[in-house]
PDB file of C-alpha atoms in Angstrom:
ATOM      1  CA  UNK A  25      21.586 -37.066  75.671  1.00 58.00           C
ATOM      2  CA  UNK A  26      23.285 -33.953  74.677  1.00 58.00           C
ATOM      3  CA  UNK A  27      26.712 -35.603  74.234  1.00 58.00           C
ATOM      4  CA  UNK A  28      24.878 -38.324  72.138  1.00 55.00           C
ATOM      5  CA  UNK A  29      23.531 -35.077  69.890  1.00 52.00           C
ATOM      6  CA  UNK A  30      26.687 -33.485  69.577  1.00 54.00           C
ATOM      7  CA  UNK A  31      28.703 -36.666  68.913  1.00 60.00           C
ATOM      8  CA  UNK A  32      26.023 -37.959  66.028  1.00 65.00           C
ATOM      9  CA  UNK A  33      24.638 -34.883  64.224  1.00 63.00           C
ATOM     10  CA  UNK A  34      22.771 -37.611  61.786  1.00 65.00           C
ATOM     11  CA  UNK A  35      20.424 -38.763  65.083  1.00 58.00           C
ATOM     12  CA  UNK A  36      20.458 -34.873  65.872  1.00 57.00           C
ATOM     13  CA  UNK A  37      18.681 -33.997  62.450  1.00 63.00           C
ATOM     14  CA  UNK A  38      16.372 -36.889  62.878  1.00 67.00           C
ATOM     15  CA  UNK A  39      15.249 -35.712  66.183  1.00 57.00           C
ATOM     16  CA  UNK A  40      14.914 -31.911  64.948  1.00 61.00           C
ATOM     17  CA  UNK A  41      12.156 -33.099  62.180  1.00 63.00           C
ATOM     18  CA  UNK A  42      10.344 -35.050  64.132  1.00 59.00           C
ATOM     19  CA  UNK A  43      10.213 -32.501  67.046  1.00 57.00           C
ATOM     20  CA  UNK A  44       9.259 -29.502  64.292  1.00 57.00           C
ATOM     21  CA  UNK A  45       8.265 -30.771  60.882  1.00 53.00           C
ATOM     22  CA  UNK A  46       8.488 -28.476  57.709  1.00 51.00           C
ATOM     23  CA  UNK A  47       7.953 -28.918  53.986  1.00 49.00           C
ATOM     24  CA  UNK A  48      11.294 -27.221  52.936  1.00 48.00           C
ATOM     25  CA  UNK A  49      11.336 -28.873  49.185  1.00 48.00           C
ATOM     26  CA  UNK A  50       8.193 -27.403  47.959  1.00 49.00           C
ATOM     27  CA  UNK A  51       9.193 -24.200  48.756  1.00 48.00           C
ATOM     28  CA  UNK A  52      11.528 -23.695  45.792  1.00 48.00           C
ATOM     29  CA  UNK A  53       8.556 -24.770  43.338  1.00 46.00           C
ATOM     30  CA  UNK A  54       5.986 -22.133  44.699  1.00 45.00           C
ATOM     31  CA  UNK A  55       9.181 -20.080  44.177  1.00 46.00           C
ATOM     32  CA  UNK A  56       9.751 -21.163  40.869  1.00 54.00           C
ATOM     33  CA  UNK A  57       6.297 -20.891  39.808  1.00 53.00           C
ATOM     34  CA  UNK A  58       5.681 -17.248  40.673  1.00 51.00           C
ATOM     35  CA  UNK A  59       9.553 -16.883  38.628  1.00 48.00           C
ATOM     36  CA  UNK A  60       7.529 -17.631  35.642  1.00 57.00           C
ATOM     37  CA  UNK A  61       4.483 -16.231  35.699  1.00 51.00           C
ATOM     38  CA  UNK A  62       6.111 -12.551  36.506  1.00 48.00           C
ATOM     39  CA  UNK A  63       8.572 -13.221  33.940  1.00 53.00           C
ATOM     40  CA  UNK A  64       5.641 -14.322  31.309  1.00 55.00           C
ATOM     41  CA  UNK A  65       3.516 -11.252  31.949  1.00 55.00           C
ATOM     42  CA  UNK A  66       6.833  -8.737  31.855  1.00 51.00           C
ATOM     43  CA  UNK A  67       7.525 -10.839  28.481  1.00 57.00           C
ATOM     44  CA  UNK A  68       3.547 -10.016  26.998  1.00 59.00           C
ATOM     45  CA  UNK A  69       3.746  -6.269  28.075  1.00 52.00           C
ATOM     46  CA  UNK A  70       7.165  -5.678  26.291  1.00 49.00           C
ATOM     47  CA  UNK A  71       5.716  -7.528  23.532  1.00 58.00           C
ATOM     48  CA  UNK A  72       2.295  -5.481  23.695  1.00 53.00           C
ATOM     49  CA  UNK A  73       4.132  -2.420  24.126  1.00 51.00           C
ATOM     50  CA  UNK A  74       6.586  -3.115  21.098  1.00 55.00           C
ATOM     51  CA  UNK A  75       3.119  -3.359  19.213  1.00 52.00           C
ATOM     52  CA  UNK A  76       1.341  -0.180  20.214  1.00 50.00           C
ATOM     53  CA  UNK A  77       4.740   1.338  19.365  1.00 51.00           C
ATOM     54  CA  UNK A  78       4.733  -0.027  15.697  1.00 53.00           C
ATOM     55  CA  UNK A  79       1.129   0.865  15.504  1.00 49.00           C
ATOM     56  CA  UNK A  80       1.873   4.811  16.997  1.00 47.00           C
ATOM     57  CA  UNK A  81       4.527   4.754  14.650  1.00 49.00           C
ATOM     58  CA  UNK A  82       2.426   3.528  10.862  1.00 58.00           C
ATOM     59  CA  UNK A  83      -0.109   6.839  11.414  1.00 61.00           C
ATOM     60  CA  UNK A  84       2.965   9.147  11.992  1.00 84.00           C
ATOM     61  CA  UNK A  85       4.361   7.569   8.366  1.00 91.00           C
ATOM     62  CA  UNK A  86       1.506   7.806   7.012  1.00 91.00           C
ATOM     63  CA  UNK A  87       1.046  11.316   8.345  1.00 94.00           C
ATOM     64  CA  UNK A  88       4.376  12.752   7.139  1.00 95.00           C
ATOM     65  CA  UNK A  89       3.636  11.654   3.392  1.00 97.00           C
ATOM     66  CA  UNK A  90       0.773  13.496   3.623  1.00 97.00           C
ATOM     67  CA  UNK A  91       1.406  16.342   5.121  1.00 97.00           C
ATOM     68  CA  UNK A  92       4.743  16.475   2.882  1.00 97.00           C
ATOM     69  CA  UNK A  93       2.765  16.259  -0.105  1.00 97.00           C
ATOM     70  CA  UNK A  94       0.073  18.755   1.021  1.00 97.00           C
ATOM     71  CA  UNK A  95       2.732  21.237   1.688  1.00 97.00           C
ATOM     72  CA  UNK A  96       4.250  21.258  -1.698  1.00 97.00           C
ATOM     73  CA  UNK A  97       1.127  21.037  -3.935  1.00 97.00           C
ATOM     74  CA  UNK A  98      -1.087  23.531  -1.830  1.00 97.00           C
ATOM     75  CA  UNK A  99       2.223  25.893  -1.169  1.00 96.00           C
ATOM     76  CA  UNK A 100       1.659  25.732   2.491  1.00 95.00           C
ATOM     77  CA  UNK A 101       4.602  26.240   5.167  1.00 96.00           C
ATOM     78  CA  UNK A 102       5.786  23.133   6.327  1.00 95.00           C
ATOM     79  CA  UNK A 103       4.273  23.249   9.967  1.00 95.00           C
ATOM     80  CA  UNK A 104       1.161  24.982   8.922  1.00 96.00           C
ATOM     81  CA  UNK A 105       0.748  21.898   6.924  1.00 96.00           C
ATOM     82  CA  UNK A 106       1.687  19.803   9.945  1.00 96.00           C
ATOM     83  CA  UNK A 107      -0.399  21.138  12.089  1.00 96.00           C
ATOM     84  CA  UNK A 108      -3.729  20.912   9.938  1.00 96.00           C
ATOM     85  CA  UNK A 109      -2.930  17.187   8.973  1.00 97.00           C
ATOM     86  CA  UNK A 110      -2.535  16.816  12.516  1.00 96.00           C
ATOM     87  CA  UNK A 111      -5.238  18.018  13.753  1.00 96.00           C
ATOM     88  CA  UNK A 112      -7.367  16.278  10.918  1.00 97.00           C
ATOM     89  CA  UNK A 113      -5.792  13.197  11.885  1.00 97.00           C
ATOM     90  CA  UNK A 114      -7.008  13.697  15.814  1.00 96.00           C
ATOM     91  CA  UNK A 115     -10.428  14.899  15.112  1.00 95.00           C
ATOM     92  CA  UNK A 116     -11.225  11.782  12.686  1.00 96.00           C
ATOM     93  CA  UNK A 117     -10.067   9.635  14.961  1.00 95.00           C
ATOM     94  CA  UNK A 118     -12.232  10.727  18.081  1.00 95.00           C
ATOM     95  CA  UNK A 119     -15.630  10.931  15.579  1.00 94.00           C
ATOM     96  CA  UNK A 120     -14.816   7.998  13.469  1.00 95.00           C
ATOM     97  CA  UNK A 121     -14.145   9.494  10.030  1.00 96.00           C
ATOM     98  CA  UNK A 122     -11.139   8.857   7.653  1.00 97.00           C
ATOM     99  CA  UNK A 123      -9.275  11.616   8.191  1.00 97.00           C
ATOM    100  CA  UNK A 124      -8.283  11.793   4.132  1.00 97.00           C
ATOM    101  CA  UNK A 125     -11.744  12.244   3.495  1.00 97.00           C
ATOM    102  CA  UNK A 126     -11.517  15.356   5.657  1.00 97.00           C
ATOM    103  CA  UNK A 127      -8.577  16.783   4.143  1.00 98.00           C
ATOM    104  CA  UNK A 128      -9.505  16.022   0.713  1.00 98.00           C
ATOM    105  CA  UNK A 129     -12.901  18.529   1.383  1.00 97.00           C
ATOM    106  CA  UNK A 130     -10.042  20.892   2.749  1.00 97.00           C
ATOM    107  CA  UNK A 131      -8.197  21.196  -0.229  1.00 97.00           C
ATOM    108  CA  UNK A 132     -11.070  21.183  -2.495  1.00 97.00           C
ATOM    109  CA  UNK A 133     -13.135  23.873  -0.621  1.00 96.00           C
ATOM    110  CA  UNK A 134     -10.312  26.498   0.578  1.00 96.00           C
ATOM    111  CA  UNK A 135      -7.211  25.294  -1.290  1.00 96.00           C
ATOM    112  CA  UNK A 136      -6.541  24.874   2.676  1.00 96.00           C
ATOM    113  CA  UNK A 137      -6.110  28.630   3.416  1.00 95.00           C
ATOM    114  CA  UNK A 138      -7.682  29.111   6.582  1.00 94.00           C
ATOM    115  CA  UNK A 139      -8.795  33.014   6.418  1.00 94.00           C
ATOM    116  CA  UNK A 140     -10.873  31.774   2.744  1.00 93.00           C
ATOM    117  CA  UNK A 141     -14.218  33.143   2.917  1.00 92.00           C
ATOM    118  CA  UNK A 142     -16.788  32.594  -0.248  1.00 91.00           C
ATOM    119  CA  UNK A 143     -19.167  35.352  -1.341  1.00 92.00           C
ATOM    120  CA  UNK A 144     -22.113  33.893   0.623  1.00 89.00           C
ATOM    121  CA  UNK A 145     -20.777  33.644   4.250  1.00 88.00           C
ATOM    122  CA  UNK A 146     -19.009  30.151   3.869  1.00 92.00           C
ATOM    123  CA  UNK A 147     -15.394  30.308   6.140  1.00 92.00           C
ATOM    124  CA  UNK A 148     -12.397  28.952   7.098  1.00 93.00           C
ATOM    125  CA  UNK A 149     -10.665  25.770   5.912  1.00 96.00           C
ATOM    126  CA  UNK A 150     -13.756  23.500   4.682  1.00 94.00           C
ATOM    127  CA  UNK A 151     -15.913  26.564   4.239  1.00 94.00           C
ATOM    128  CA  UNK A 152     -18.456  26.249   6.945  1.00 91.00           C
ATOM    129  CA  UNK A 153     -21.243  28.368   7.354  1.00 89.00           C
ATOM    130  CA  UNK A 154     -21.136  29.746  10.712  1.00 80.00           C
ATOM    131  CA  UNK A 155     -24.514  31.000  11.018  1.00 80.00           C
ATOM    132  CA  UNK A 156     -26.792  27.912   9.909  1.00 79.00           C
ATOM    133  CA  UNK A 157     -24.407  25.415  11.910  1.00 79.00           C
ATOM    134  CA  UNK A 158     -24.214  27.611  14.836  1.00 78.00           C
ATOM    135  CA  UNK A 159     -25.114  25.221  17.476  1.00 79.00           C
ATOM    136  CA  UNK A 160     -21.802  23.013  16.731  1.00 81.00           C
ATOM    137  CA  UNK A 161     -19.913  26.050  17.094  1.00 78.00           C
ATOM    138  CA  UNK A 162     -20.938  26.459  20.387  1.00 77.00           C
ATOM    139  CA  UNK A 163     -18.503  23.661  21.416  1.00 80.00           C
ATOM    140  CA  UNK A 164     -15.558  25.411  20.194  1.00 80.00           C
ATOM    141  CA  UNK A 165     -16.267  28.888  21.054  1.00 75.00           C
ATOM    142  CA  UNK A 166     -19.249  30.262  19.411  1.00 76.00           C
ATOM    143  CA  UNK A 167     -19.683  31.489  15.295  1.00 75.00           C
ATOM    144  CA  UNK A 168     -16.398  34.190  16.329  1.00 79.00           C
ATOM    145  CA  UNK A 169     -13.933  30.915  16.241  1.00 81.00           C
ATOM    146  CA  UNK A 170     -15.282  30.097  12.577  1.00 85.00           C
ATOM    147  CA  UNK A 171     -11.956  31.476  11.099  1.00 89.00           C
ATOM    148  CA  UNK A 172      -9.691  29.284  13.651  1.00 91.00           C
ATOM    149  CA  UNK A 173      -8.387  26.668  11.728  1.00 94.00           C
ATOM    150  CA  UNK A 174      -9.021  23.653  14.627  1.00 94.00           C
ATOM    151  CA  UNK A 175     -12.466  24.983  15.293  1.00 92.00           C
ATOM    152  CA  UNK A 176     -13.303  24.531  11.508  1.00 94.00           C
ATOM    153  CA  UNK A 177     -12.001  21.272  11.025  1.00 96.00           C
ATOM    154  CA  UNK A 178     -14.041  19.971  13.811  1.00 94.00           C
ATOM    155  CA  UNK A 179     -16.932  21.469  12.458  1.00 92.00           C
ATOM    156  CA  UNK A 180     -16.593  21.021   8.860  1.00 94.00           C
ATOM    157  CA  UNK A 181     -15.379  17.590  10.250  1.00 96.00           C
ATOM    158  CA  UNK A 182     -18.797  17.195  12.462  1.00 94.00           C
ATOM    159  CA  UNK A 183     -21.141  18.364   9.709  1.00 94.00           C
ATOM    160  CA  UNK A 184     -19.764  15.777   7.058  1.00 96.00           C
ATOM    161  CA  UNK A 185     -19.854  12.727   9.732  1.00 96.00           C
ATOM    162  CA  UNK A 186     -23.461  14.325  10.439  1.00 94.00           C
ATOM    163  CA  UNK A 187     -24.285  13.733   6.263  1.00 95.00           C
ATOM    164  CA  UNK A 188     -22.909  10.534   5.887  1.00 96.00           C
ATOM    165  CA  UNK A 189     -25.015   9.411   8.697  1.00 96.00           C
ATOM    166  CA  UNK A 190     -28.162  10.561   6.983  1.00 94.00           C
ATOM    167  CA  UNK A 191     -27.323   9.746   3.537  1.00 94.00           C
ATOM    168  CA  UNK A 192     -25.673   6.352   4.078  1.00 95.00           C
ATOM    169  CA  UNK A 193     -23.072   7.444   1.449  1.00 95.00           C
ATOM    170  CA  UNK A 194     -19.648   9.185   1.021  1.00 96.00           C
ATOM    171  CA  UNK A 195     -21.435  10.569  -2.215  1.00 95.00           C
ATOM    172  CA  UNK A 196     -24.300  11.686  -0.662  1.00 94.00           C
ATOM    173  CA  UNK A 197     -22.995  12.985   2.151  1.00 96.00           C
ATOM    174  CA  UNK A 198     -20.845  15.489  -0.134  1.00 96.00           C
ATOM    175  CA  UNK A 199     -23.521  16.649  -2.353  1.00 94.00           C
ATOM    176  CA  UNK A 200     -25.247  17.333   0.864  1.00 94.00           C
ATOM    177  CA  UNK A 201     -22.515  19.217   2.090  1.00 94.00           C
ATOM    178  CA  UNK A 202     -21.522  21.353  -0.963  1.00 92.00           C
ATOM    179  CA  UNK A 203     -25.711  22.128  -0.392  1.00 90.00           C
ATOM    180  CA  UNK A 204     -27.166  20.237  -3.420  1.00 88.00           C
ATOM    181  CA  UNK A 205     -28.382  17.375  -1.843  1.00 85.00           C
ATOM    182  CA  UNK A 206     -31.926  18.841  -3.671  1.00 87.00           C
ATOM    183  CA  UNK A 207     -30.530  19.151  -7.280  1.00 90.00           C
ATOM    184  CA  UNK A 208     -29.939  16.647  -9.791  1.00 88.00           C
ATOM    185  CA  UNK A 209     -25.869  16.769  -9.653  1.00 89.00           C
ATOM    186  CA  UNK A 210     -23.501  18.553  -7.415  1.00 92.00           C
ATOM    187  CA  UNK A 211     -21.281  20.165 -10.552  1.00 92.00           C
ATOM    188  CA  UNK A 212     -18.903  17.771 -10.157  1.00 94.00           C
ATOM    189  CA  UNK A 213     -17.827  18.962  -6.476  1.00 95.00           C
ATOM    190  CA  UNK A 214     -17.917  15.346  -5.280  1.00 95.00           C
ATOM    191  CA  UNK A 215     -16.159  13.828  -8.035  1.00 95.00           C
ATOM    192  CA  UNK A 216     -12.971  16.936  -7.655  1.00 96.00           C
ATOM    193  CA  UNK A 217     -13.475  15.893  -3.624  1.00 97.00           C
ATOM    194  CA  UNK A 218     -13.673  12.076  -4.361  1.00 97.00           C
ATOM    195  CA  UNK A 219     -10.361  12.396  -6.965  1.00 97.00           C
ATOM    196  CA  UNK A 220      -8.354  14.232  -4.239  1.00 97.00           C
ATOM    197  CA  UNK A 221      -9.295  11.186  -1.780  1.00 97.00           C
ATOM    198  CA  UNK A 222      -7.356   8.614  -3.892  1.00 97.00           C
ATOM    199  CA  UNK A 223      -4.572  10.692  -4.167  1.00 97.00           C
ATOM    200  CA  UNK A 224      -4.412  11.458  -0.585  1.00 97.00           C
ATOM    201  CA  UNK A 225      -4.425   7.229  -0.158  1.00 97.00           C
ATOM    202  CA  UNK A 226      -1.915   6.264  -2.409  1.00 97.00           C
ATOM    203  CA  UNK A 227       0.322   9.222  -0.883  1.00 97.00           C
ATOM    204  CA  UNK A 228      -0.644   7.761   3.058  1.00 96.00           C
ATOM    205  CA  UNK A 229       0.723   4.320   1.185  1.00 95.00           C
ATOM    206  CA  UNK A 230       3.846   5.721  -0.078  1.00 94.00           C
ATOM    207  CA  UNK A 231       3.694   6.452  -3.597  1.00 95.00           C
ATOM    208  CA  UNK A 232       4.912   8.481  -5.393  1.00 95.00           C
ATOM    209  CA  UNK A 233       1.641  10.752  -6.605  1.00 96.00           C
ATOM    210  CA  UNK A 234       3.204  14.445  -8.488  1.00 95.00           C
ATOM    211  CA  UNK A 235       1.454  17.322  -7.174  1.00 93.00           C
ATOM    212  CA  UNK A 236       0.401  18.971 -10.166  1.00 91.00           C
ATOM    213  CA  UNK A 237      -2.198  17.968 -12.443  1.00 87.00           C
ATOM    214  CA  UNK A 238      -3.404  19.492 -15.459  1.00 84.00           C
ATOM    215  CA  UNK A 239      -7.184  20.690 -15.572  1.00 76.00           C
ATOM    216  CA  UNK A 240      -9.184  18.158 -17.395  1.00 66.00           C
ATOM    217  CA  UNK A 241     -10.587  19.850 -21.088  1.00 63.00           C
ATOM    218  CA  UNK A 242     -14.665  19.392 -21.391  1.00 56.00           C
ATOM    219  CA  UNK A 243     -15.249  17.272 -24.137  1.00 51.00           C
ATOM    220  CA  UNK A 244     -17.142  18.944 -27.322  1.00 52.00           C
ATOM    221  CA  UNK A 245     -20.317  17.302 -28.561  1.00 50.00           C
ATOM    222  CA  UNK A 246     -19.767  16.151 -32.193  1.00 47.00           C
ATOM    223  CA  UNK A 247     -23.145  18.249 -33.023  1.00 47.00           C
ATOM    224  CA  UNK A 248     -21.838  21.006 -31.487  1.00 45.00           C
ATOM    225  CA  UNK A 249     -18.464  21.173 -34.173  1.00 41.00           C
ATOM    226  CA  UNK A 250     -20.525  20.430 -36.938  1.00 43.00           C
ATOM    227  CA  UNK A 251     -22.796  23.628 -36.368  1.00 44.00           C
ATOM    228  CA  UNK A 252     -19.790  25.467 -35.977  1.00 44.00           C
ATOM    229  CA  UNK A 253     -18.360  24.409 -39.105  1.00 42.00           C
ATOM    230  CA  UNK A 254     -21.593  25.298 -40.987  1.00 44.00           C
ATOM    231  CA  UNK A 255     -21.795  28.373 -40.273  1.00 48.00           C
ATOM    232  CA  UNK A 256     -21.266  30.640 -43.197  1.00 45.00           C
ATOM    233  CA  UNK A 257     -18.249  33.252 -42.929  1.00 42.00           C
ATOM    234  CA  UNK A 258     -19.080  36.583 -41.763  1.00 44.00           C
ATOM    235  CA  UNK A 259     -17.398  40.309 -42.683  1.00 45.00           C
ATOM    236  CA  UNK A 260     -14.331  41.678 -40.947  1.00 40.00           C
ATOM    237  CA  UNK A 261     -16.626  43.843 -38.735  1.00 39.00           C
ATOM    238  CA  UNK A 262     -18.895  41.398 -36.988  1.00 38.00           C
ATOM    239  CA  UNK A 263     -15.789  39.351 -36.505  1.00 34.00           C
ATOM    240  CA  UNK A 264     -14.023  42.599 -34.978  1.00 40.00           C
ATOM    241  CA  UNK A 265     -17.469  42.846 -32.683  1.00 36.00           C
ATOM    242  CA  UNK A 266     -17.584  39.772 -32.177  1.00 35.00           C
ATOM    243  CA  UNK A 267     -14.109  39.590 -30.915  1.00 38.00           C
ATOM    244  CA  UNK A 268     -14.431  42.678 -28.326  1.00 40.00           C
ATOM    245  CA  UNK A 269     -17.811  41.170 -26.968  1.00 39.00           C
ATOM    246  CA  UNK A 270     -16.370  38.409 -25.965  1.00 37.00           C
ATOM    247  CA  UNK A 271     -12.810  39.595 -24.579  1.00 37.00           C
ATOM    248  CA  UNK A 272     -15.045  41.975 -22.255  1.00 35.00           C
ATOM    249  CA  UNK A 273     -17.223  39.036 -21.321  1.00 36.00           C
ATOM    250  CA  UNK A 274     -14.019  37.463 -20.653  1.00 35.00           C
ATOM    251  CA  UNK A 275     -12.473  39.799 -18.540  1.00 33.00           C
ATOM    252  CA  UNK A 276     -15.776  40.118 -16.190  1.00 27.00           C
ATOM    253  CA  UNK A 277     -16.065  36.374 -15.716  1.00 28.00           C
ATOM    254  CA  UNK A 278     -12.427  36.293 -14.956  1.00 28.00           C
ATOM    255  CA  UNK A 279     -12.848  39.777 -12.593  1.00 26.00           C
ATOM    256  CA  UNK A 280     -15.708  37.467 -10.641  1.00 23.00           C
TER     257      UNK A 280
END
């Protein structure tokens, strides 16, 4: 029997699968099979992460006009600048707020000069008032941190997401915060914070938006030039008195 093996391998192999049988031709299939689906899910996550790197990369863009633009119109140092849009950027993102929005009430309130303080307590970058929103300073270190710029854009950022909410308006929610959500109008705070917003957008979307503007002239009512023009002429000394009333007037309002 063993000669008979060794002399005709063919009856040898027959013998061998019938004494152990084995599936060997499947085998390369199952093999096959798990080829592909590790090479399909390493070909999603490159293509995944090649996504979550174009999106990381369209708020950097978008960050670097901004800031760019910021630096050279408000005459701030390049990575002061950097690191306010940043942090504006961050903070909007974790409480759901356009982070433009925030930095247009920046510019608008404190030019965005972090040590700016107004005559009635208002501080820091969006002018916050430390004392009647002490409770959300308490987060960042108490009413002491008011004048630390990434304390009081969290705040400021915190108290205008806080308006919004209430008022169901960007509008509203700025009159609110500029503290005439009682009167009539806000003097025209919204509409300076609102202008500064589009800019801000159409510099995030790359164009080319200069950074000076010239103050916009009040209109004069018709009625008001033809009382002027009625008036009769007066002497050389009222007009001398007249003249150094009003240059002292001048020079206090400009003093305030």
């Amino acid at each position: 029997m063993i000669a008979l093996l060794y002399s005709r391998p063919e009856f040898a192999k027959r013998v061998s699968d019938f004494l152990s049988p084995h599936q060997s031709a499947p085998a390369p299939v199952v093999a096959n099979a798990s080829v592909q689906l590790v090479a399909a899910h390493a070909a999603d996550a490159v293509e995944t992460a090649n996504a979550d790197n174009k999106a990381s990369e369209r708020p950097s863009r978008q960050q670097k006009y901004v800031t760019d633009w910021l630096s050279r119109r408000y005459r701030v140092a390049g990575d002061a600048a950097n690191m306010l849009v940043s942090t504006a950027y961050s903070t909007a993102h974790e409480i759901k707020l356009d982070p433009l929005l925030i930095l247009a009430v920046m510019a608008i309130e404190s030019g965005l000069n972090p040590f700016a303080e107004s005559p009635v307590g208002a501080q820091g970058l969006m002018q916050v008032m430390s004392k009647v929103h002490s409770d959300k300073f308490q987060e960042v270190g108490g009413s002491q941190a008011a004048l630390n710029p990434v304390a009081n854009i969290r705040v400021g950022a915190l108290i205008l997401k806080d308006y919004v909410n209430r008022t169901g308006s960007v509008e509203g929610a700025l009159k609110s915060y500029v503290g005439a959500g009682a009167a009539e109008d806000d003097s025209g705070y919204g509409s300076k914070v609102l202008t500064e917003y589009k800019r801000l957008k159409q510099v995030a979307s790359g164009k080319n938006v200069p950074i000076y503007f010239p103050p916009a002239q009040p209109a004069v009512p018709s009625t008001t030039l033809k009382t002027a023009s009625a008036q009769p002429k007066t002497d050389t000394t009222s007009v001398d008195t007249a003249q150094g009333s009003s240059a002292q007037s001048g020079e206090t309002v400009a003093g305030l």
